[in-house]
Amino acid sequence: MAGQLRIITGIAAVVLVAGAAAGFAVAWRPSIAAIAPPRPDAFGPDIVKRGRDLAAIGNCNTCHTVRGGGNYAGGLSVPTPFGTIFSSNITPDAETGIGHWPEAAFVRAMRSGVSRDGHHLYPTFPYDHFTKVSDTDDRALYAFLMTRQPVHASPPANRLSFPLNYRPMIAGWKLLYFRGGDVDSDATRSAEWNRGAYLVDGLAHCGACHTPRNALGAERVNAQFSGGDVDSWHAYALNDTSHAPVRWNADALHAYLRRGWHPDHGTARGPMADVVGNLSDVADSDVRAIAVYMADISGAPAPDGKRPAPPPATDTPQANAADAAIYAAACATCHESHRPLPYGGVNLALSTAIASPDPRNLVNIVLSGIGAVEGERSPIMPGFAASIDDTQMVALLNYLRVRFGKQPVWGDLDKTVRDARAAQTVLLTASHDQRDAPADSLQRGKP
Ligand code: HEC
Ligand code: HEC
Ligand code: HEC
């Protein structure tokens, strides 16, 4: 708590100074005049369909739809280190949504994080990436949203304390960290690579989760794709510092992003399952382009030139027989049996979760398992939260780390397991489960 307070005091001071420097001129932007909500038949089916695919790539549903609420009606609580921010209603409802917004207001929100009436929006709405979306694509997104069912619903008020609840402060943050503009295309690269760069850096905002953030919540420019945090998950490094036991290539990325699974890498879970659920349904050429571009990133050296330390050959504590027994009884039946899906688990030596320096994803998956997706042949793994206690859990995970990860055990694993149990209780009742997107929408049967 003290740590968090210090961060908040720090951010407040810096933002205050920046805000003062920015002056009142940028602290409030002009309002754009309201219009009568456009009729849905004002938009042709082609542009609406394009907007639908773009909305899927941008994960608009993941943040703007809660379980039991209307599609795009907002109200998802997005926890940040600075408090809780609720997503807006972006249905065309005139009073509580964006029904009165002309296209220009929508384009301005995407390009520069400003609401129709001129107030600044929190960068939880990832406009630091959406700023790179073309006006043509913004127009299609607008057409898609304006043809949704209007839902009358206001999100709860944000739970932020002063001065962060004072929106003109965001102008200071933007001055420091926000750079608007397009993605430059690279003439030496293929059209597919450039399409991938445009999507990854812009609409798909992959870096919003996979890039670490600084104390003021901005992505660290010199650490792009070196691993970030989202909810209680680690979004693995995707550049040269990746800990994936088998290096990612374009084909593997394509399969993983499309179907949520690849035999050399295992499954996408948690927030990544939502991303994959959305990508399973869009034009295959776009998923392919993302994969081609990301394969290049994963081969590129990290900006700071560092590679992950190789696993030390010595220094690994010996696994003991009791720990091996837990594994043999609870896990080996599926993970070493070469059973086919939905029960056959990946060879654990291939799991980034075990090779990663951050054990949280592994703890999450062993506690909660992988749920079946209704009507689909998706992977299934039981959760062990009820059957394995904390002490056994720590012993089991250390055993996996040494045997399959060939690395020394993680520090402070007891605390990680306790935190994950607490977060799991929260997750089951709050943000994650609120989402309407299927929790683990894997293997959706797309080639
Ligand atoms: C990571 C979560 C997240 C994603 C993904 C996301 N949004 Fe949002 N969005 C938010 C939050 C939170 C707000 C509210 C920000 C605030 O109140 O300052 C918001 C606000 C907005 C607003 C402003 C509404 C208003 O009344 O001012 C628009 C428009 C919007 N989002 C559109 C979109 C579109 C279109 C997409 C997909 C391309 C999208 N959002 C994806 C979280 C998200
Ligand atoms: C909302 C946050 C979020 C977004 C946005 C996101 N990811 Fe992820 N990603 C994650 C998390 C969390 C994991 C770890 C999932 C797990 O443990 O199964 C992950 C895992 C991955 C992995 C597996 C890495 C490995 O070594 O196992 C790849 C590849 C990946 N993401 C690529 C992408 C790409 C490409 C995009 C953009 C199209 C993207 N992600 C967008 C959160 C996100
Ligand atoms: C009923 C069969 C079953 C049992 C029992 C089971 N698993 Fe799994 N496990 C799966 C399936 C299916 C997957 C997802 C498919 C994949 O990752 O290839 C999976 C995935 C995993 C992953 C993620 C691999 C990755 O990075 O994608 C880990 C880690 C894991 N299991 C660990 C365990 C541990 C530890 C145990 C014992 C406590 C266990 N599993 C028991 C079936 C099982």
Coordinates of C-alpha atoms and ligand atoms in Angstrom, one line a residue:
M1 CA 0.0 0.0 0.0
A2 CA 2.8 2.4 1.0
G3 CA 4.5 1.5 -2.3
Q4 CA 1.4 2.3 -4.3
L5 CA 0.9 5.6 -2.4
R6 CA 4.5 6.6 -3.3
I7 CA 3.8 5.9 -6.9
I8 CA 0.6 7.9 -6.9
T9 CA 2.3 10.8 -5.1
G10 CA 5.1 10.6 -7.6
I11 CA 2.8 10.5 -10.6
A12 CA 0.8 13.4 -9.2
A13 CA 3.9 15.6 -8.8
V14 CA 5.3 14.9 -12.2
V15 CA 1.9 15.2 -13.9
L16 CA 1.2 18.5 -12.0
V17 CA 4.4 20.0 -13.2
A18 CA 3.8 18.8 -16.7
G19 CA 0.2 19.9 -16.6
A20 CA 1.3 23.4 -15.5
A21 CA 3.8 23.5 -18.3
A22 CA 1.2 22.3 -20.8
G23 CA -1.0 25.1 -19.7
F24 CA -4.7 25.3 -19.7
A25 CA -4.8 25.5 -23.5
V26 CA -4.2 21.8 -23.9
A27 CA -6.0 20.7 -20.7
W28 CA -9.3 21.0 -22.4
R29 CA -10.1 20.5 -26.1
P30 CA -13.0 22.0 -28.0
S31 CA -16.3 20.1 -28.0
I32 CA -17.5 18.7 -31.3
A33 CA -21.2 19.5 -31.9
A34 CA -23.6 16.7 -31.3
I35 CA -25.7 15.2 -34.2
A36 CA -28.9 13.3 -34.3
P37 CA -28.0 9.6 -34.1
P38 CA -27.5 8.4 -37.7
R39 CA -29.9 5.8 -39.0
P40 CA -28.4 2.3 -39.2
D41 CA -29.2 2.1 -42.9
A42 CA -27.0 5.1 -43.5
F43 CA -24.1 2.6 -43.6
G44 CA -23.6 0.0 -46.3
P45 CA -23.1 -3.7 -45.4
D46 CA -19.5 -3.8 -46.7
I47 CA -18.2 -1.0 -44.5
V48 CA -20.0 -2.5 -41.5
K49 CA -18.5 -5.9 -42.1
R50 CA -15.0 -4.4 -42.3
G51 CA -15.7 -2.5 -39.1
R52 CA -16.7 -5.7 -37.4
D53 CA -13.4 -7.4 -38.3
L54 CA -11.4 -4.3 -37.2
A55 CA -13.3 -4.2 -33.9
A56 CA -12.3 -7.9 -33.3
I57 CA -8.6 -7.1 -34.0
G58 CA -8.9 -4.1 -31.6
N59 CA -10.5 -6.2 -28.8
C60 CA -13.2 -3.5 -28.4
N61 CA -15.6 -6.2 -27.1
T62 CA -13.2 -7.5 -24.5
C63 CA -13.1 -4.1 -22.7
H64 CA -16.4 -2.7 -23.6
T65 CA -18.7 -5.7 -22.9
V66 CA -19.4 -7.2 -19.5
R67 CA -21.2 -10.5 -18.8
G68 CA -24.9 -9.8 -18.5
G69 CA -24.6 -6.4 -20.0
G70 CA -25.4 -5.4 -23.6
N71 CA -22.7 -5.7 -26.3
Y72 CA -20.4 -2.7 -26.2
A73 CA -22.4 -1.1 -23.4
G74 CA -19.2 -0.7 -21.3
G75 CA -18.9 -0.9 -17.5
L76 CA -15.9 -3.3 -17.3
S77 CA -13.7 -2.4 -14.4
V78 CA -10.1 -2.0 -15.5
P79 CA -7.8 -2.2 -12.5
T80 CA -4.7 0.0 -12.8
P81 CA -2.0 0.8 -10.3
F82 CA -3.7 4.1 -9.8
G83 CA -7.3 3.0 -9.2
T84 CA -10.1 1.5 -11.1
I85 CA -11.4 2.9 -14.4
F86 CA -14.6 1.8 -16.0
S87 CA -15.0 1.4 -19.8
S88 CA -17.5 3.6 -21.6
N89 CA -20.8 2.7 -23.3
I90 CA -19.9 2.8 -27.0
T91 CA -23.3 1.7 -28.4
P92 CA -25.2 4.3 -30.4
D93 CA -27.5 5.1 -27.4
A94 CA -28.1 8.9 -27.6
E95 CA -27.9 9.6 -23.8
T96 CA -25.4 7.1 -22.4
G97 CA -23.5 6.0 -25.5
I98 CA -22.0 7.6 -28.5
G99 CA -25.2 8.0 -30.5
H100 CA -24.8 11.8 -30.7
W101 CA -21.1 11.5 -31.9
P102 CA -20.4 12.6 -35.5
E103 CA -17.7 10.5 -37.2
A104 CA -15.1 13.3 -36.6
A105 CA -15.6 13.0 -32.9
F106 CA -15.0 9.2 -33.1
V107 CA -11.9 9.7 -35.2
R108 CA -10.6 12.3 -32.7
A109 CA -11.1 9.9 -29.8
M110 CA -9.2 7.1 -31.6
R111 CA -6.5 9.5 -32.8
S112 CA -5.9 11.5 -29.7
G113 CA -7.9 10.2 -26.7
V114 CA -10.4 13.0 -26.4
S115 CA -14.1 12.6 -25.8
R116 CA -16.7 14.4 -27.9
D117 CA -17.3 17.1 -25.3
G118 CA -13.5 17.8 -25.2
H119 CA -12.4 16.0 -22.0
H120 CA -9.3 13.9 -22.1
L121 CA -9.6 10.1 -21.8
Y122 CA -7.4 7.9 -19.7
P123 CA -4.9 5.9 -21.7
T124 CA -6.4 2.6 -20.3
F125 CA -8.3 3.1 -23.6
P126 CA -5.2 2.2 -25.6
Y127 CA -5.2 5.3 -27.9
D128 CA -1.5 5.4 -27.7
H129 CA -1.8 2.6 -30.2
F130 CA -5.2 3.4 -31.8
T131 CA -3.7 6.8 -32.8
K132 CA -2.0 4.8 -35.6
V133 CA -5.2 3.5 -37.1
S134 CA -6.0 5.0 -40.5
D135 CA -9.0 7.3 -41.0
T136 CA -10.4 4.8 -43.4
D137 CA -10.4 2.1 -40.7
D138 CA -11.7 4.5 -38.1
R139 CA -14.7 5.2 -40.4
A140 CA -15.4 1.5 -40.7
L141 CA -15.2 1.1 -37.0
Y142 CA -17.6 4.0 -36.6
A143 CA -20.0 2.4 -39.1
F144 CA -19.9 -0.9 -37.2
L145 CA -20.5 0.7 -33.8
M146 CA -23.3 3.0 -35.0
T147 CA -25.2 0.0 -36.4
R148 CA -25.1 -1.9 -33.0
Q149 CA -28.1 -2.2 -30.7
P150 CA -28.3 1.0 -28.6
V151 CA -28.1 0.1 -24.9
H152 CA -29.1 2.6 -22.3
A153 CA -26.5 2.1 -19.5
S154 CA -24.0 4.3 -17.8
P155 CA -20.8 2.8 -16.4
P156 CA -20.1 3.2 -12.7
A157 CA -18.0 6.3 -11.7
N158 CA -14.2 5.7 -11.8
R159 CA -12.5 5.0 -8.4
L160 CA -9.5 7.2 -8.6
S161 CA -8.4 9.7 -6.0
F162 CA -7.4 13.3 -6.5
P163 CA -5.5 14.5 -8.5
L164 CA -5.8 11.5 -10.9
N165 CA -9.6 11.9 -11.0
Y166 CA -9.1 15.4 -12.4
R167 CA -9.1 14.8 -16.2
P168 CA -7.0 17.8 -17.2
M169 CA -4.1 16.0 -15.6
I170 CA -4.2 13.6 -18.5
A171 CA -3.0 16.5 -20.7
G172 CA 0.3 16.4 -18.8
W173 CA 0.7 12.6 -19.3
K174 CA 0.0 13.1 -23.0
L175 CA 2.7 15.8 -23.2
L176 CA 5.2 13.4 -21.7
Y177 CA 4.3 10.2 -23.4
F178 CA 1.8 10.4 -26.1
R179 CA 3.0 10.5 -29.7
G180 CA 0.2 10.7 -32.2
G181 CA 0.6 9.7 -35.9
D182 CA 0.7 6.9 -38.4
V183 CA 2.9 3.8 -38.7
D184 CA 5.7 4.6 -41.2
S185 CA 5.8 1.9 -43.9
D186 CA 9.1 0.4 -44.7
A187 CA 9.7 0.1 -48.5
T188 CA 12.4 -2.5 -48.0
R189 CA 9.8 -4.9 -46.5
S190 CA 7.0 -6.9 -48.0
A191 CA 3.4 -5.6 -48.1
E192 CA 2.5 -8.4 -45.7
W193 CA 5.2 -7.4 -43.2
N194 CA 4.0 -3.7 -43.4
R195 CA 0.4 -4.8 -42.9
G196 CA 1.5 -6.7 -39.8
A197 CA 3.4 -3.8 -38.4
Y198 CA 0.4 -1.5 -39.0
L199 CA -1.9 -3.9 -37.1
V200 CA 0.4 -4.9 -34.3
D201 CA 1.5 -1.4 -33.4
G202 CA -1.9 0.1 -34.0
L203 CA -5.3 -1.6 -33.7
A204 CA -4.1 -4.9 -32.2
H205 CA -2.1 -3.0 -29.5
C206 CA 0.0 -6.1 -28.7
G207 CA 2.5 -4.0 -26.9
A208 CA -0.2 -2.7 -24.5
C209 CA 0.2 -6.0 -22.7
H210 CA 3.6 -7.3 -23.9
T211 CA 5.7 -4.2 -23.2
P212 CA 6.6 -3.2 -19.7
R213 CA 5.4 0.1 -18.3
N214 CA 7.1 2.8 -16.4
A215 CA 6.0 4.2 -13.0
L216 CA 3.5 6.6 -14.8
G217 CA 1.9 3.8 -16.7
A218 CA 3.5 4.5 -20.1
E219 CA 5.1 1.8 -22.2
R220 CA 8.8 1.9 -22.0
V221 CA 10.0 2.9 -25.4
N222 CA 13.4 1.1 -25.1
A223 CA 11.8 -2.2 -24.0
Q224 CA 9.2 -2.9 -26.7
F225 CA 7.9 -6.5 -26.4
S226 CA 10.2 -7.5 -23.5
G227 CA 7.3 -8.7 -21.4
G228 CA 4.6 -6.9 -19.4
D229 CA 1.8 -7.4 -16.9
V230 CA -1.9 -7.6 -17.3
D231 CA -4.4 -8.5 -14.5
S232 CA -2.6 -11.3 -12.6
W233 CA -0.8 -12.6 -15.7
H234 CA 2.5 -12.1 -17.3
A235 CA 2.4 -11.3 -21.0
Y236 CA 5.6 -13.0 -22.0
A237 CA 8.5 -11.3 -23.8
L238 CA 8.0 -11.7 -27.6
N239 CA 11.3 -10.2 -28.8
D240 CA 14.8 -11.8 -28.6
T241 CA 14.5 -12.1 -24.8
S242 CA 11.6 -14.6 -25.1
H243 CA 11.9 -17.6 -22.9
A244 CA 9.9 -19.9 -25.2
P245 CA 11.9 -23.2 -25.3
V246 CA 11.3 -23.4 -29.0
R247 CA 11.8 -20.1 -31.0
W248 CA 8.6 -18.8 -32.5
N249 CA 8.3 -18.6 -36.3
A250 CA 5.6 -17.2 -38.5
D251 CA 3.7 -20.6 -38.9
A252 CA 3.7 -21.3 -35.2
L253 CA 2.5 -17.7 -34.5
H254 CA -0.2 -18.0 -37.1
A255 CA -1.5 -21.2 -35.6
Y256 CA -1.3 -19.9 -32.0
L257 CA -3.0 -16.6 -32.8
R258 CA -5.7 -18.2 -34.9
R259 CA -6.5 -21.3 -32.8
G260 CA -4.9 -20.6 -29.5
W261 CA -2.7 -23.6 -29.6
H262 CA 0.5 -24.9 -31.3
P263 CA 2.1 -28.3 -30.6
D264 CA 5.5 -26.7 -29.9
H265 CA 4.1 -24.0 -27.6
G266 CA 0.9 -25.1 -25.9
T267 CA -2.2 -23.0 -25.3
A268 CA -3.2 -19.3 -24.9
R269 CA -4.9 -18.7 -21.6
G270 CA -6.1 -15.7 -19.5
P271 CA -6.2 -12.4 -21.3
M272 CA -4.4 -13.9 -24.4
A273 CA -7.3 -16.4 -24.8
D274 CA -9.6 -13.3 -25.3
V275 CA -7.2 -12.0 -28.0
V276 CA -7.1 -15.3 -29.7
G277 CA -10.9 -15.7 -29.5
N278 CA -11.2 -12.4 -31.5
L279 CA -8.5 -13.3 -34.0
S280 CA -10.0 -16.7 -34.7
D281 CA -12.7 -15.0 -36.7
V282 CA -11.1 -12.3 -38.8
A283 CA -9.6 -12.4 -42.3
D284 CA -6.9 -15.0 -42.3
S285 CA -4.6 -12.7 -44.3
D286 CA -4.5 -10.3 -41.4
V287 CA -3.6 -12.9 -38.8
R288 CA -0.9 -14.1 -41.2
A289 CA 0.4 -10.6 -41.5
I290 CA 0.6 -10.2 -37.7
A291 CA 2.4 -13.5 -37.5
V292 CA 5.0 -12.5 -40.2
Y293 CA 5.7 -9.2 -38.5
M294 CA 5.9 -10.8 -35.0
A295 CA 8.2 -13.6 -36.2
D296 CA 10.6 -10.8 -37.3
I297 CA 10.3 -9.2 -33.8
S298 CA 11.0 -12.5 -32.1
G299 CA 14.2 -12.9 -34.0
A300 CA 15.3 -9.4 -33.5
P301 CA 17.7 -8.6 -30.6
A302 CA 16.2 -6.7 -27.7
P303 CA 16.6 -2.9 -27.9
D304 CA 19.1 -3.0 -25.0
G305 CA 21.0 -5.9 -26.7
K306 CA 20.6 -8.2 -23.7
R307 CA 19.7 -11.8 -24.2
P308 CA 18.1 -13.9 -21.4
A309 CA 20.7 -15.5 -19.2
P310 CA 21.2 -19.1 -20.2
P311 CA 20.1 -21.6 -17.6
P312 CA 23.1 -22.3 -15.3
A313 CA 24.3 -25.9 -15.6
T314 CA 25.0 -26.3 -11.9
D315 CA 23.2 -25.0 -8.9
T316 CA 19.9 -26.8 -9.6
P317 CA 18.6 -28.4 -6.4
Q318 CA 17.7 -32.1 -6.8
A319 CA 14.1 -32.9 -7.0
N320 CA 12.9 -35.2 -4.3
A321 CA 10.8 -38.3 -4.6
A322 CA 7.8 -36.9 -2.8
D323 CA 7.5 -34.0 -5.3
A324 CA 7.9 -36.4 -8.2
A325 CA 5.1 -38.4 -6.8
I326 CA 2.6 -35.5 -6.9
Y327 CA 3.5 -34.9 -10.5
A328 CA 3.2 -38.6 -11.4
A329 CA -0.2 -38.9 -9.7
A330 CA -1.8 -35.6 -10.8
C331 CA -0.2 -34.6 -14.1
A332 CA 1.7 -37.3 -15.9
T333 CA -1.4 -39.2 -17.0
C334 CA -2.2 -36.4 -19.4
H335 CA 1.1 -34.8 -20.0
E336 CA 3.2 -37.9 -20.8
S337 CA 0.6 -40.2 -22.2
H338 CA 0.5 -38.9 -25.8
R339 CA -3.2 -38.7 -25.5
P340 CA -4.9 -36.7 -28.2
L341 CA -6.8 -33.5 -27.5
P342 CA -8.9 -32.6 -25.7
Y343 CA -7.1 -34.3 -22.7
G344 CA -3.6 -34.7 -24.0
G345 CA -1.4 -31.9 -22.5
V346 CA 1.7 -30.5 -24.2
N347 CA 5.1 -31.9 -23.3
L348 CA 5.9 -29.6 -20.3
A349 CA 9.5 -29.1 -21.5
L350 CA 8.0 -26.9 -24.2
S351 CA 6.0 -24.7 -21.9
T352 CA 7.0 -21.0 -21.7
A353 CA 5.1 -20.9 -18.4
I354 CA 7.7 -23.2 -16.8
A355 CA 10.7 -21.6 -18.6
S356 CA 9.6 -18.1 -17.8
P357 CA 11.3 -16.2 -14.9
D358 CA 7.8 -15.1 -13.9
P359 CA 5.8 -18.1 -12.4
R360 CA 2.4 -16.4 -12.2
N361 CA 0.9 -17.9 -15.4
L362 CA 2.0 -21.4 -14.3
V363 CA 0.4 -20.9 -10.9
N364 CA -2.8 -19.6 -12.5
I365 CA -3.1 -22.6 -14.9
V366 CA -2.5 -25.3 -12.3
L367 CA -4.9 -23.6 -9.9
S368 CA -7.7 -23.1 -12.3
G369 CA -7.1 -25.5 -15.2
I370 CA -8.5 -25.0 -18.7
G371 CA -12.2 -25.0 -19.1
A372 CA -13.9 -26.7 -22.0
V373 CA -15.4 -24.5 -24.7
E374 CA -19.0 -25.5 -25.3
G375 CA -19.5 -27.3 -28.6
E376 CA -15.8 -27.4 -29.5
R377 CA -13.0 -29.9 -29.3
S378 CA -10.9 -27.7 -27.0
P379 CA -8.2 -28.7 -24.5
I380 CA -9.4 -29.6 -21.0
M381 CA -7.4 -29.6 -17.9
P382 CA -8.8 -29.8 -14.4
G383 CA -8.0 -27.1 -11.9
F384 CA -6.1 -28.2 -8.8
A385 CA -7.0 -25.3 -6.4
A386 CA -9.1 -27.6 -4.2
S387 CA -7.0 -30.7 -4.3
I388 CA -3.4 -29.4 -3.9
D389 CA -2.6 -27.2 -0.9
D390 CA 0.0 -24.4 -0.9
T391 CA 2.9 -26.4 0.4
Q392 CA 2.4 -29.2 -2.1
M393 CA 1.8 -26.7 -4.9
V394 CA 5.1 -25.0 -4.2
A395 CA 6.9 -28.3 -4.1
L396 CA 5.2 -29.4 -7.4
L397 CA 6.0 -26.2 -9.2
N398 CA 9.6 -26.3 -8.1
Y399 CA 9.8 -29.9 -9.3
L400 CA 8.5 -28.8 -12.8
R401 CA 10.9 -25.9 -12.9
V402 CA 13.9 -28.1 -12.2
R403 CA 12.9 -31.1 -14.2
F404 CA 11.3 -29.5 -17.3
G405 CA 12.7 -25.9 -17.2
K406 CA 16.2 -27.1 -16.2
Q407 CA 16.5 -23.9 -14.1
P408 CA 16.9 -23.0 -10.5
V409 CA 13.6 -22.7 -8.6
W410 CA 11.8 -19.4 -8.4
G411 CA 12.2 -17.1 -5.4
D412 CA 9.2 -16.2 -3.2
L413 CA 7.0 -18.9 -4.8
D414 CA 4.9 -19.2 -1.6
K415 CA 3.8 -15.6 -1.9
T416 CA 3.0 -16.0 -5.6
V417 CA 0.8 -19.0 -4.9
R418 CA -1.0 -17.2 -2.0
D419 CA -1.5 -14.1 -4.2
A420 CA -2.8 -16.2 -7.1
R421 CA -5.3 -17.9 -4.9
A422 CA -6.5 -14.6 -3.6
A423 CA -6.6 -13.1 -7.2
Q424 CA -8.4 -16.2 -8.4
T425 CA -11.2 -15.6 -5.9
V426 CA -11.4 -12.1 -7.2
L427 CA -11.2 -13.1 -10.8
L428 CA -14.0 -15.5 -10.5
T429 CA -16.3 -12.8 -9.2
A430 CA -14.9 -9.8 -10.9
S431 CA -13.3 -8.4 -14.0
H432 CA -12.2 -11.5 -15.8
D433 CA -15.4 -13.4 -15.5
Q434 CA -17.4 -10.2 -16.2
R435 CA -16.2 -10.4 -19.8
D436 CA -18.6 -11.7 -22.3
A437 CA -15.8 -13.0 -24.5
P438 CA -15.4 -16.7 -23.7
A439 CA -12.9 -17.3 -21.0
D440 CA -10.8 -19.8 -23.0
S441 CA -12.1 -19.7 -26.5
L442 CA -9.5 -22.1 -27.9
Q443 CA -9.5 -24.3 -30.9
R444 CA -12.5 -22.7 -32.5
G445 CA -12.3 -25.1 -35.5
K446 CA -10.8 -22.6 -37.9
P447 CA -8.2 -24.0 -40.2
Ligands
HEC1 C1 -7.9 -2.3 -22.7 C2 -9.3 -1.9 -22.6 C3 -9.9 -1.2 -23.8 C4 -9.9 -1.6 -25.2 C5 -9.2 -2.8 -25.8 C6 -10.7 -0.6 -25.9 N1 -11.2 0.3 -25.0 FE1 -12.4 1.9 -25.5 N2 -12.2 2.6 -23.6 C7 -11.7 1.9 -22.5 C8 -11.8 2.6 -21.3 C9 -11.4 2.2 -19.9 C10 -12.5 3.8 -21.7 C11 -12.9 5.0 -20.7 C12 -11.7 6.0 -20.6 C13 -12.0 7.2 -19.8 O1 -13.1 7.2 -19.2 O2 -11.2 8.1 -19.7 C14 -12.7 3.8 -23.1 C15 -13.3 4.8 -23.9 C16 -13.6 4.7 -25.2 C17 -14.2 5.7 -26.0 C18 -14.7 7.1 -25.5 C19 -16.1 7.1 -25.1 C20 -16.6 8.4 -24.5 O3 -17.8 8.5 -24.1 O4 -15.8 9.3 -24.3 C21 -14.4 5.2 -27.3 C22 -15.0 6.0 -28.5 C23 -13.8 3.9 -27.3 N3 -13.3 3.6 -26.0 C24 -13.8 3.1 -28.4 C25 -13.1 1.9 -28.4 C26 -13.0 1.1 -29.6 C27 -13.6 1.5 -31.0 C28 -12.2 0.0 -29.3 C29 -11.7 -1.1 -30.2 C30 -11.0 -0.6 -31.4 C31 -11.8 0.2 -27.9 N4 -12.4 1.3 -27.4 C32 -11.0 -0.7 -27.2 C33 -11.0 0.7 -22.6 C34 -10.8 0.0 -23.8
HEC2 C1 -4.8 -8.1 -23.1 C2 -3.4 -8.4 -23.0 C3 -2.7 -9.0 -24.3 C4 -2.8 -8.5 -25.5 C5 -3.5 -7.3 -26.1 C6 -2.0 -9.4 -26.3 N1 -1.4 -10.4 -25.5 FE1 -0.3 -11.9 -26.1 N2 -0.3 -12.7 -24.2 C7 -0.9 -12.1 -23.1 C8 -0.7 -13.0 -22.0 C9 -1.2 -12.7 -20.6 C10 0.0 -14.1 -22.4 C11 0.4 -15.3 -21.6 C12 -0.7 -16.3 -21.8 C13 -0.5 -17.7 -21.2 O1 0.2 -17.9 -20.3 O2 -1.1 -18.6 -21.8 C14 0.3 -13.9 -23.8 C15 1.0 -14.8 -24.6 C16 1.3 -14.6 -26.0 C17 2.2 -15.4 -26.7 C18 2.8 -16.7 -26.3 C19 4.2 -16.5 -25.9 C20 5.0 -17.7 -25.4 O3 6.2 -17.7 -25.5 O4 4.3 -18.7 -25.0 C21 2.3 -14.9 -28.0 C22 3.0 -15.4 -29.2 C23 1.5 -13.6 -28.0 N3 0.9 -13.5 -26.7 C24 1.4 -12.8 -29.0 C25 0.5 -11.6 -29.0 C26 0.3 -10.8 -30.2 C27 0.9 -11.0 -31.6 C28 -0.6 -9.9 -29.8 C29 -1.3 -8.8 -30.7 C30 -2.0 -9.4 -31.8 C31 -0.9 -10.1 -28.4 N4 -0.2 -11.2 -28.0 C32 -1.8 -9.3 -27.7 C33 -1.6 -10.9 -23.1 C34 -1.9 -10.1 -24.2
HEC3 C1 -7.0 -34.3 -17.9 C2 -5.7 -34.1 -18.4 C3 -4.7 -33.2 -17.7 C4 -4.3 -33.2 -16.4 C5 -4.6 -34.2 -15.4 C6 -3.3 -32.2 -16.3 N1 -3.2 -31.5 -17.4 FE1 -2.0 -29.8 -17.8 N2 -2.9 -29.6 -19.6 C7 -3.8 -30.4 -20.2 C8 -4.2 -29.9 -21.5 C9 -5.2 -30.6 -22.4 C10 -3.5 -28.7 -21.6 C11 -3.6 -27.8 -22.8 C12 -2.9 -28.3 -24.0 C13 -1.6 -27.9 -24.2 O1 -1.1 -27.0 -23.5 O2 -1.0 -28.4 -25.1 C14 -2.7 -28.6 -20.5 C15 -1.8 -27.5 -20.3 C16 -0.9 -27.4 -19.2 C17 0.1 -26.4 -19.1 C18 0.4 -25.3 -20.0 C19 1.4 -25.6 -21.1 C20 1.6 -24.4 -21.9 O3 2.5 -23.6 -21.7 O4 0.8 -24.2 -22.8 C21 0.8 -26.6 -17.9 C22 1.9 -25.8 -17.3 C23 0.2 -27.8 -17.3 N3 -0.8 -28.2 -18.1 C24 0.6 -28.3 -16.1 C25 -0.1 -29.4 -15.5 C26 0.2 -29.8 -14.2 C27 1.3 -29.3 -13.3 C28 -0.7 -30.8 -13.9 C29 -0.8 -31.6 -12.6 C30 -0.9 -30.9 -11.4 C31 -1.5 -31.0 -15.0 N4 -1.1 -30.1 -16.0 C32 -2.5 -31.9 -15.1 C33 -4.3 -31.6 -19.6 C34 -4.1 -32.0 -18.4

